[in-house]
mmCIF file of C-alpha atoms in Angstrom:
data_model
loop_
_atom_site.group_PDB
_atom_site.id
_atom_site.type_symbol
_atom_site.label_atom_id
_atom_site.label_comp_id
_atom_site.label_asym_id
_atom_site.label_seq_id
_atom_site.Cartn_x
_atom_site.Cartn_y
_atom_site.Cartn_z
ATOM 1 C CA UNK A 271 3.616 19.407 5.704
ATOM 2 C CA UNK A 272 6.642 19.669 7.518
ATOM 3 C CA UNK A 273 5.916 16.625 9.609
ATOM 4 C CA UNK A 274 5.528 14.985 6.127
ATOM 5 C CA UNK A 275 9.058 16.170 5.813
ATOM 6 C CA UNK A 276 10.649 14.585 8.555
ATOM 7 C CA UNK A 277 8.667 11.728 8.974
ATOM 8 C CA UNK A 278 9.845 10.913 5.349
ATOM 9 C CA UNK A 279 13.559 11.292 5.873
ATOM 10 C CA UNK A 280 12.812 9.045 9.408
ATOM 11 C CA UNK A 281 10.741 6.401 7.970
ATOM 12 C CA UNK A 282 13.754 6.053 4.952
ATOM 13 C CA UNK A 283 16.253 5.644 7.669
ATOM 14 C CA UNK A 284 14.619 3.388 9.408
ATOM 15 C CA UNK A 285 14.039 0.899 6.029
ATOM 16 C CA UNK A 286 17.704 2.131 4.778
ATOM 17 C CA UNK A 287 19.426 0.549 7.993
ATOM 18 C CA UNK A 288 16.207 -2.030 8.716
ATOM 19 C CA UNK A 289 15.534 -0.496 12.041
ATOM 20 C CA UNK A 290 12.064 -0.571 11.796
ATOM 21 C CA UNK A 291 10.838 -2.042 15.073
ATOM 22 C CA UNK A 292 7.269 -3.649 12.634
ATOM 23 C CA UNK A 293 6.632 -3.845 9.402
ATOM 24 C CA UNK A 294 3.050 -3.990 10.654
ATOM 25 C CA UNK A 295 3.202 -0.748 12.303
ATOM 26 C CA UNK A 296 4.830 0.828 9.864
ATOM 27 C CA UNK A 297 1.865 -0.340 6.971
ATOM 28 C CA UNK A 298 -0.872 0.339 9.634
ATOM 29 C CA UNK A 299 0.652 4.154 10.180
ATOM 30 C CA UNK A 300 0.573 4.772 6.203
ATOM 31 C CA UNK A 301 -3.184 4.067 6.307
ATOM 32 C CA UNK A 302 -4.127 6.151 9.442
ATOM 33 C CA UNK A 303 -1.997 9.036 7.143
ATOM 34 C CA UNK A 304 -3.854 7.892 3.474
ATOM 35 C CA UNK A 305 -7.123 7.951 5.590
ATOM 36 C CA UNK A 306 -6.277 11.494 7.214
ATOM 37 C CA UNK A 307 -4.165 13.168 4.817
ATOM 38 C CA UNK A 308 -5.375 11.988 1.858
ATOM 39 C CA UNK A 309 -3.911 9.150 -1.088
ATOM 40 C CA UNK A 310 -1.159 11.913 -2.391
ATOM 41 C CA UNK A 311 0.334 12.450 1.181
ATOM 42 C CA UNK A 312 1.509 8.732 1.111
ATOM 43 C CA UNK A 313 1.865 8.172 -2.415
ATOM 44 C CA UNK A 314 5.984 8.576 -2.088
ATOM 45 C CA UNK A 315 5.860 6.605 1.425
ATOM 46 C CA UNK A 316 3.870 3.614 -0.342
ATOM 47 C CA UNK A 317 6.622 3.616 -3.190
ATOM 48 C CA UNK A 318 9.548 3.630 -0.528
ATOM 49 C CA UNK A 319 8.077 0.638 1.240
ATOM 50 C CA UNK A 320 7.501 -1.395 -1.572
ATOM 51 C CA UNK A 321 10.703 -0.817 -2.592
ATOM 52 C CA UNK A 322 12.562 -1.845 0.814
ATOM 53 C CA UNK A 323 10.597 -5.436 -0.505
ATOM 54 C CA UNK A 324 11.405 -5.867 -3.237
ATOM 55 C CA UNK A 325 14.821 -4.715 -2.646
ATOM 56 C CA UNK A 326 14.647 -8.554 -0.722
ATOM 57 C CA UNK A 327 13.776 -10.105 -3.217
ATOM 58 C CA UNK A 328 16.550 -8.538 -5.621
ATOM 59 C CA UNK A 329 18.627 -9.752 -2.698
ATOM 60 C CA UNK A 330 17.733 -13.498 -3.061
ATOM 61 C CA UNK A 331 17.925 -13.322 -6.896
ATOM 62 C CA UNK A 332 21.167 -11.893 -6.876
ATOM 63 C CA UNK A 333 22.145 -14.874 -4.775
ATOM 64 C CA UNK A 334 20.916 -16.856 -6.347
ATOM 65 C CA UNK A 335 22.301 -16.273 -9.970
ATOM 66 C CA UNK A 336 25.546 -16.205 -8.198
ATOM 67 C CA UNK A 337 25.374 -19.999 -7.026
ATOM 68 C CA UNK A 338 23.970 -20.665 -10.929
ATOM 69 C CA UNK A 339 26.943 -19.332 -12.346
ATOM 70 C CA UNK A 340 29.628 -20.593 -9.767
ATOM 71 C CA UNK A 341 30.739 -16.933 -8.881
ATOM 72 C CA UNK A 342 31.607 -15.407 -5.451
ATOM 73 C CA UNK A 343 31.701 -12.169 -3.969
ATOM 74 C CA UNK A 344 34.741 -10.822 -2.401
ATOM 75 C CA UNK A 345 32.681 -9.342 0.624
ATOM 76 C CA UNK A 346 29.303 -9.705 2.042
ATOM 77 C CA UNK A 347 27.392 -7.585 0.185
ATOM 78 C CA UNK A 348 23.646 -6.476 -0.203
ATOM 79 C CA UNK A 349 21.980 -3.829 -2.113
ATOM 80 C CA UNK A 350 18.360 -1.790 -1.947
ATOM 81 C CA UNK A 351 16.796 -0.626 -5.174
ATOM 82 C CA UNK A 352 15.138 2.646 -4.860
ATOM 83 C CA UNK A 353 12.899 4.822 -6.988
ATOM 84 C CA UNK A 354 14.834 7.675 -7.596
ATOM 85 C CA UNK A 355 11.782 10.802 -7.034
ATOM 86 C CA UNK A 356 10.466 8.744 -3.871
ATOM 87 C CA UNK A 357 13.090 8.835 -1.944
ATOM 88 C CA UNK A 358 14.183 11.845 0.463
ATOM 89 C CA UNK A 359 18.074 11.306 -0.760
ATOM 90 C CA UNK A 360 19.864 13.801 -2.958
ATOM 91 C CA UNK A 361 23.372 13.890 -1.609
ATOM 92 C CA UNK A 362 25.587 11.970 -4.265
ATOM 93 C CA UNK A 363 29.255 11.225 -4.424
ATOM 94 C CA UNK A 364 30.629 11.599 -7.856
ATOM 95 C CA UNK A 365 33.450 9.018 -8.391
ATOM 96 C CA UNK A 366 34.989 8.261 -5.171
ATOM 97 C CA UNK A 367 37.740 5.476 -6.010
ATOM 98 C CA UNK A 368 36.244 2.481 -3.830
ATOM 99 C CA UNK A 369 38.441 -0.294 -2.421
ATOM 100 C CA UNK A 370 38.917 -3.197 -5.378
ATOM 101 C CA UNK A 371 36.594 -5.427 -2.669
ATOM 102 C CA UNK A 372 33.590 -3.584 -2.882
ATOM 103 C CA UNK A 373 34.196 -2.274 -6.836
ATOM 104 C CA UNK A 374 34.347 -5.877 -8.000
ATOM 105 C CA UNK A 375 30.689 -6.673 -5.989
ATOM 106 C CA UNK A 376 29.440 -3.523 -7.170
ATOM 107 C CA UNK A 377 30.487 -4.306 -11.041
ATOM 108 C CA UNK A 378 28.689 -7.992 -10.692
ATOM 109 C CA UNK A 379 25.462 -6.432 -9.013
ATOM 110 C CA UNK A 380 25.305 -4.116 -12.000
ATOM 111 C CA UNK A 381 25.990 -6.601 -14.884
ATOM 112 C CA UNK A 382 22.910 -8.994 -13.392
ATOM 113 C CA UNK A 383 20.738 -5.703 -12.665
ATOM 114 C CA UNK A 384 21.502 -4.499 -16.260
ATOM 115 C CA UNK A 385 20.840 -7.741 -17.666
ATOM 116 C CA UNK A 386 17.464 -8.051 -16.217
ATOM 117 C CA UNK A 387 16.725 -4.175 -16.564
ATOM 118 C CA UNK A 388 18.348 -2.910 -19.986
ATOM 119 C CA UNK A 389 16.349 0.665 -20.222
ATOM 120 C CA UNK A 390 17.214 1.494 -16.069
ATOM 121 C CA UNK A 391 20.162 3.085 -14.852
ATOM 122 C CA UNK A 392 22.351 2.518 -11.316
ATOM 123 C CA UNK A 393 22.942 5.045 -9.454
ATOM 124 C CA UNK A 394 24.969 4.683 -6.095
ATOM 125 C CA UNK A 395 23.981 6.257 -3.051
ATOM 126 C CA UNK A 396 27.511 5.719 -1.404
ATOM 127 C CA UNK A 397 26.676 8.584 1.595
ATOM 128 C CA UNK A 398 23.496 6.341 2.778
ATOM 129 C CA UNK A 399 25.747 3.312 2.412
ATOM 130 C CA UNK A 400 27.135 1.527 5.635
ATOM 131 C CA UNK A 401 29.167 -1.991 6.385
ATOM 132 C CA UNK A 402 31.084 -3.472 8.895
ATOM 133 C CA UNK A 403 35.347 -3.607 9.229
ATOM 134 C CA UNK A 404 36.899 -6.196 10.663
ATOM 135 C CA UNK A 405 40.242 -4.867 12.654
ATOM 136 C CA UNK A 406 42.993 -7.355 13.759
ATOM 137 C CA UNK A 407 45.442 -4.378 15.085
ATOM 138 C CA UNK A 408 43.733 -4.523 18.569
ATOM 139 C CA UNK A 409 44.313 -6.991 21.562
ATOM 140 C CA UNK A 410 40.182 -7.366 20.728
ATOM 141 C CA UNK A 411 39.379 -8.078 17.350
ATOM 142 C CA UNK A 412 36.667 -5.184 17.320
ATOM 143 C CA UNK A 413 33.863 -5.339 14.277
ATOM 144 C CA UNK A 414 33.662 -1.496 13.300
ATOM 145 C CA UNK A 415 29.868 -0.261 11.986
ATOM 146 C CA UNK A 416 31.076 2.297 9.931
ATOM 147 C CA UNK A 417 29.298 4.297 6.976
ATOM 148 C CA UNK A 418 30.476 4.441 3.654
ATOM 149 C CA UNK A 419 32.823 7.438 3.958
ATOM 150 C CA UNK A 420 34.336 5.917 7.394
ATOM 151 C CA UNK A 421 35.113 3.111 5.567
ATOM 152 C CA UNK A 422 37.293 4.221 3.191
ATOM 153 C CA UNK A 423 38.979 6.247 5.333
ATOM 154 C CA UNK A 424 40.094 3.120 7.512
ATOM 155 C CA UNK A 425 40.514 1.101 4.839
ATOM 156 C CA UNK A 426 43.542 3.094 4.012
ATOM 157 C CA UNK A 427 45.342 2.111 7.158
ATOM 158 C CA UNK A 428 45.746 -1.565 5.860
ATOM 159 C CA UNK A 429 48.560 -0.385 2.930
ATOM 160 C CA UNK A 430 49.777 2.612 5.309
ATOM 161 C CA UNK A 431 50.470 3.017 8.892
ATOM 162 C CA UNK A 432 50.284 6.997 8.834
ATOM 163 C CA UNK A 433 48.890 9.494 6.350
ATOM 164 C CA UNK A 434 48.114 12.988 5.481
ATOM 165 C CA UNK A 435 44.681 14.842 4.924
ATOM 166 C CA UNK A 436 45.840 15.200 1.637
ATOM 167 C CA UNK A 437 47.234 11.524 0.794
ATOM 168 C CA UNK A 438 43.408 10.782 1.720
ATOM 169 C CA UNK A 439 42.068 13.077 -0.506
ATOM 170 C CA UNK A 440 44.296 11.980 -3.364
ATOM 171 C CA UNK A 441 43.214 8.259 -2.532
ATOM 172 C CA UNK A 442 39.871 8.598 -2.366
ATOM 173 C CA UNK A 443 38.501 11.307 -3.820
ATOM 174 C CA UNK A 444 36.450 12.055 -1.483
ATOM 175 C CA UNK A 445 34.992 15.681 -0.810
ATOM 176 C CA UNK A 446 37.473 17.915 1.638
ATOM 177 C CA UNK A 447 34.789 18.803 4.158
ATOM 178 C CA UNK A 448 32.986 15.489 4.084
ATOM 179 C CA UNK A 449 36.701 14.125 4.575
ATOM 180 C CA UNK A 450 37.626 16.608 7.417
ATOM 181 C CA UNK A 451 35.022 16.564 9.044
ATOM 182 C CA UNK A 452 35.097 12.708 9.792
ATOM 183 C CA UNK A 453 38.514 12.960 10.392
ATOM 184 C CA UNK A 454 37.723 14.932 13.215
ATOM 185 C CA UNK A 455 35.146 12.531 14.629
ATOM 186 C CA UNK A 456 37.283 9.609 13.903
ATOM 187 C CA UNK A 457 40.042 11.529 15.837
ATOM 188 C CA UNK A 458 38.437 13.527 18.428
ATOM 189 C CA UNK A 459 35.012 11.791 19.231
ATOM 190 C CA UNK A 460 35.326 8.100 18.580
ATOM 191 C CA UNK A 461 39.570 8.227 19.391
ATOM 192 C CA UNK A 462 40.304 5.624 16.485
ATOM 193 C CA UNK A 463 42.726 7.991 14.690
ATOM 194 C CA UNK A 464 45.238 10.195 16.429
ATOM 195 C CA UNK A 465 47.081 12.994 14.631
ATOM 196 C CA UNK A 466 51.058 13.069 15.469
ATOM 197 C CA UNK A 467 53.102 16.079 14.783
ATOM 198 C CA UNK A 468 53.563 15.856 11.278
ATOM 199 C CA UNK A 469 50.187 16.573 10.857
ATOM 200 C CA UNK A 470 49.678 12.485 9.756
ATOM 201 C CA UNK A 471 46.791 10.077 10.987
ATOM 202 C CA UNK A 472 47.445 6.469 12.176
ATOM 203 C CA UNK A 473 45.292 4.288 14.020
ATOM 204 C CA UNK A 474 45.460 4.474 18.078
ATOM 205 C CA UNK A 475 46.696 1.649 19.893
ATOM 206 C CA UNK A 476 45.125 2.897 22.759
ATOM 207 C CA UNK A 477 41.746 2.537 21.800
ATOM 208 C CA UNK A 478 39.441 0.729 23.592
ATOM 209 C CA UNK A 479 35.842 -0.107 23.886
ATOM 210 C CA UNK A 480 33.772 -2.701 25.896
ATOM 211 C CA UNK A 481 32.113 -4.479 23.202
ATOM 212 C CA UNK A 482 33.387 -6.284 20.164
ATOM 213 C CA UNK A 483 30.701 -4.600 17.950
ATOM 214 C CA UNK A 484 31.766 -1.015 17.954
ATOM 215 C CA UNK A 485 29.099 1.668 15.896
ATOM 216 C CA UNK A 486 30.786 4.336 14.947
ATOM 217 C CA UNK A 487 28.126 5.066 11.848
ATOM 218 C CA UNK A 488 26.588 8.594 14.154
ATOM 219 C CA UNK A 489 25.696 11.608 12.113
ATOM 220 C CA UNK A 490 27.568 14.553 12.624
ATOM 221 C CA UNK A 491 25.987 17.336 14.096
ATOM 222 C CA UNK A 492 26.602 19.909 11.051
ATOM 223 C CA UNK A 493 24.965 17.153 9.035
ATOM 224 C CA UNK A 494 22.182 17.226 11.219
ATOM 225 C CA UNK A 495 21.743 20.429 11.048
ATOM 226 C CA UNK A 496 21.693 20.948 7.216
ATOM 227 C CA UNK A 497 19.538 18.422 7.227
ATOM 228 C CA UNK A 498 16.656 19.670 9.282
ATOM 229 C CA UNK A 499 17.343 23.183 7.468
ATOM 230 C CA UNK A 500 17.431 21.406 3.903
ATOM 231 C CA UNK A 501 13.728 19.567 4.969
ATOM 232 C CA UNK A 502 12.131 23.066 6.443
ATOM 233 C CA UNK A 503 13.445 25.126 3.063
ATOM 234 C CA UNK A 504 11.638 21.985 0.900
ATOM 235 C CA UNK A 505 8.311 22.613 2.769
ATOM 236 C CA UNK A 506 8.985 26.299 2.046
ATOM 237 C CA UNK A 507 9.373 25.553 -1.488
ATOM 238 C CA UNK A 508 6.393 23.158 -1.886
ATOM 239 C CA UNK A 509 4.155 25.621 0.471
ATOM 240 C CA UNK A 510 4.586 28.166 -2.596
ATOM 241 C CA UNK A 511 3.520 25.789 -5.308
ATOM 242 C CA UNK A 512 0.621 25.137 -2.867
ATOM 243 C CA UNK A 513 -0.928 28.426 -2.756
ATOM 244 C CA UNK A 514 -0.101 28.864 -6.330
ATOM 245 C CA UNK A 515 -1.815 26.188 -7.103
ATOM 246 C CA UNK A 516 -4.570 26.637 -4.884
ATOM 247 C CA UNK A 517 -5.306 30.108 -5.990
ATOM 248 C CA UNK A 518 -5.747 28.896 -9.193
ATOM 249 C CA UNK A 519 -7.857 26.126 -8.370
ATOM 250 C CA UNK A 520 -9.993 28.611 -6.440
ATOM 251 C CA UNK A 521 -10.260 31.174 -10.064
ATOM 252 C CA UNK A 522 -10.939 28.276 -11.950
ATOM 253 C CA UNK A 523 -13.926 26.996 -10.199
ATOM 254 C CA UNK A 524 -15.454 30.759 -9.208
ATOM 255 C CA UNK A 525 -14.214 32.452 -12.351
ATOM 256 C CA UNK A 526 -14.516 35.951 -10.768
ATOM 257 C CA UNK A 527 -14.372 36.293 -6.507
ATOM 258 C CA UNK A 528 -14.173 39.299 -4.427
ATOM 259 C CA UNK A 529 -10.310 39.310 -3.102
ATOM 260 C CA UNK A 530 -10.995 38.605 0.676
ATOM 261 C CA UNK A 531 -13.009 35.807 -0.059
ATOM 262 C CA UNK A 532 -10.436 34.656 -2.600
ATOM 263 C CA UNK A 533 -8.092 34.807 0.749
ATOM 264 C CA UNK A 534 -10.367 32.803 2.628
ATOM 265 C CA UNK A 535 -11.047 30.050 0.208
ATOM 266 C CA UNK A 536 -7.127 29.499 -0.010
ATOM 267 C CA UNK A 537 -7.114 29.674 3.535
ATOM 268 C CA UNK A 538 -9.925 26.637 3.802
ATOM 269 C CA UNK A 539 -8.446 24.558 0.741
ATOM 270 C CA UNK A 540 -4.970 24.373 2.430
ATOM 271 C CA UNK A 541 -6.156 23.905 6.066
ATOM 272 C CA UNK A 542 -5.531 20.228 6.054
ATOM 273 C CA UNK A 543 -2.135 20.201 4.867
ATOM 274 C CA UNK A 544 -0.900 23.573 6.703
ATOM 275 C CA UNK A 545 -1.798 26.992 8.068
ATOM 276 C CA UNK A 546 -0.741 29.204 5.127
ATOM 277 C CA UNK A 547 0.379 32.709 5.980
ATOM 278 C CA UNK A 548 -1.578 35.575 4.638
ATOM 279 C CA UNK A 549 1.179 37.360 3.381
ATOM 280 C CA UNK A 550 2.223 34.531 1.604
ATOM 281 C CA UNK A 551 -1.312 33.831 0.201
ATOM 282 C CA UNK A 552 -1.053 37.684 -0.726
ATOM 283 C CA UNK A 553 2.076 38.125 -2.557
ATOM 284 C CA UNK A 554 1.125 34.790 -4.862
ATOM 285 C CA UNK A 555 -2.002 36.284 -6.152
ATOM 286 C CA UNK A 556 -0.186 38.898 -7.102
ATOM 287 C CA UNK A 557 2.407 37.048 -8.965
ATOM 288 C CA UNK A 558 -0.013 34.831 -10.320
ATOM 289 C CA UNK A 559 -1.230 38.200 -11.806
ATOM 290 C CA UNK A 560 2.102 39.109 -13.273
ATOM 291 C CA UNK A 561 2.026 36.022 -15.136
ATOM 292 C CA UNK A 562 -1.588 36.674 -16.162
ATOM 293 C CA UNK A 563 -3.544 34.107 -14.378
ATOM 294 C CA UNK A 564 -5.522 36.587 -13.402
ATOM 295 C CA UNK A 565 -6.326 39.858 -13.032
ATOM 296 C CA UNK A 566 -8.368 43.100 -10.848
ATOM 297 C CA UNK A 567 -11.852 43.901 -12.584
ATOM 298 C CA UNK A 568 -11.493 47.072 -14.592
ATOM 299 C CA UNK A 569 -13.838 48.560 -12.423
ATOM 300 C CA UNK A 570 -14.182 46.965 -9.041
ATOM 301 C CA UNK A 571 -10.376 46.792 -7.428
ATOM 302 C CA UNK A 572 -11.268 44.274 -5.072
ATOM 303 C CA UNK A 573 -13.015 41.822 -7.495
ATOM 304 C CA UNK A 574 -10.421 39.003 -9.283
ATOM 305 C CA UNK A 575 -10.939 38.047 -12.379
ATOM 306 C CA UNK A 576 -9.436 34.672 -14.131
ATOM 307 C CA UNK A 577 -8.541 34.970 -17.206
ATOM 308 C CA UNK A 578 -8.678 31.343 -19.140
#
């Protein structure tokens, strides 16, 4: 289960930034895991791969009803659609003020979804966004792949030459960690920003790199690292429901079972999925027996009982 964990958050990276090396490979893997694991295991993977298609053809559509109605788009601009419970991404941005490029595509996209879709609601994923800047303050006129918080911190730097943390903040609203912390790697890893004296950040002239096409889109470590705790605490959580559910399972089909062999059966009907702790099996049962679920025979201490 905790592969199923991070294979999920991989396998949405890799359609989120279309680095999936085959679409073949990737269809071929979900039925070695349906086949294995079972048709629930892939259930959410299924939905996230159909999605990443038609996503495409949203794509086309979108294009299209732009040439039918003679309208343009400020930017290059594409979209996925995603279900919203099938998807490992829970990390929102509430109102960040976006550049007037990108909020005039994102208003159009929205009208033509909207039209098409009256009883659905958008919601933007702007932290697993990405795009590409265009700089002309360099000798090279370097193409920046940037993710969605990058970019509006550089975007900033075309109406001001130097500016404060705070001036940032107050332009676009973004979160004070998520801000300072890219600061930082915009400043001390990738050295596109230096900080002078004043405590203000401008754009290095210095900078150089050997290619035009310059990726700065990297996670940062403490992101990485939340990350990888946030997916172990989720198995955690869904290992509970598990047993619970399991135990009850077990009750329901035996109606009365001698505790140990209560144990074991849990122990069997979880095997494929995980190794569950004992412990973890015992302290359950007996909060499944707090909520009356079940209970210990009257006069045999070791027998459970289920009560319906």
């Amino acid at each position: 289960d905790v592969f199923e964990k991070f294979y999920k958050r991989h396998f949405a990276k890799r359609l989120m930034t279309n680095k999936s090396s085959s679409r073949d490979n990737e269809s071929v893997f979900l039925e070695v895991l349906k086949r294995e694991c079972g048709f629930q295991y892939v259930h959410k993977l299924q939905i996230m791969f159909n999605d990443d298609d038609n996503s495409k053809r949203f794509v086309e559509d979108f294009k299209s009803h732009l040439n039918d109605t003679n309208s343009s788009l400020s930017c290059d601009f594409t979209m996925k659609i995603l279900t919203q419970n099938a998807w490992p991404f829970a990390q929102r941005l509430e109102s960040p003020i976006l550049p007037p490029a990108l909020s005039s595509c994102l208003e159009k996209f929205q009208l033509f979804y909207l039209q098409k879709n009256h009883s659905r609601k958008l919601i933007w994923l702007y932290t697993h966004s990405h795009g590409e800047l265009k700089s002309t303050g360099f000798k090279k006129k370097y193409i920046f792949i940037a993710n969605f918080l990058q970019m509006l911190i550089l975007l900033q730097f075309n109406n001001s030459s130097a500016i404060t943390e705070e001036t940032l903040s107050e332009k676009t609203k973004l979160p004070l960690t998520k801000l300072t912390q890219n600061l930082q790697f915009l400043e001390k890893k990738v050295k596109l920003l230096k900080k002078n004296d004043r405590g203000e950040f401008t754009v290095s002239p210095r900078f150089k790199f050997k290619n035009i096409k310059v990726n700065i889109n990297h996670p940062i470590k403490s992101d990485r690292a939340e990350e990888a705790k946030k997916a172990h605490e989720s198995a955690d959580e869904e290992r509970v429901f598990a047993v619970q559910a399991c135990i009850v399972r077990v009750m329901k089909m035996r109606n009365t079972i001698k505790y140990n062999n209560l144990i074991k059966e849990v122990v069997d009907g979880l095997s494929k999925r995980f190794k569950p702790d004992i412990k973890m099996i015992k302290k359950n049962i007996e909060k499944l027996m707090e909520r009356e679920y079940l209970r210990r025979d009257d006069e045999d201490r070791q027998l459970c009982v289920y009560i319906a």
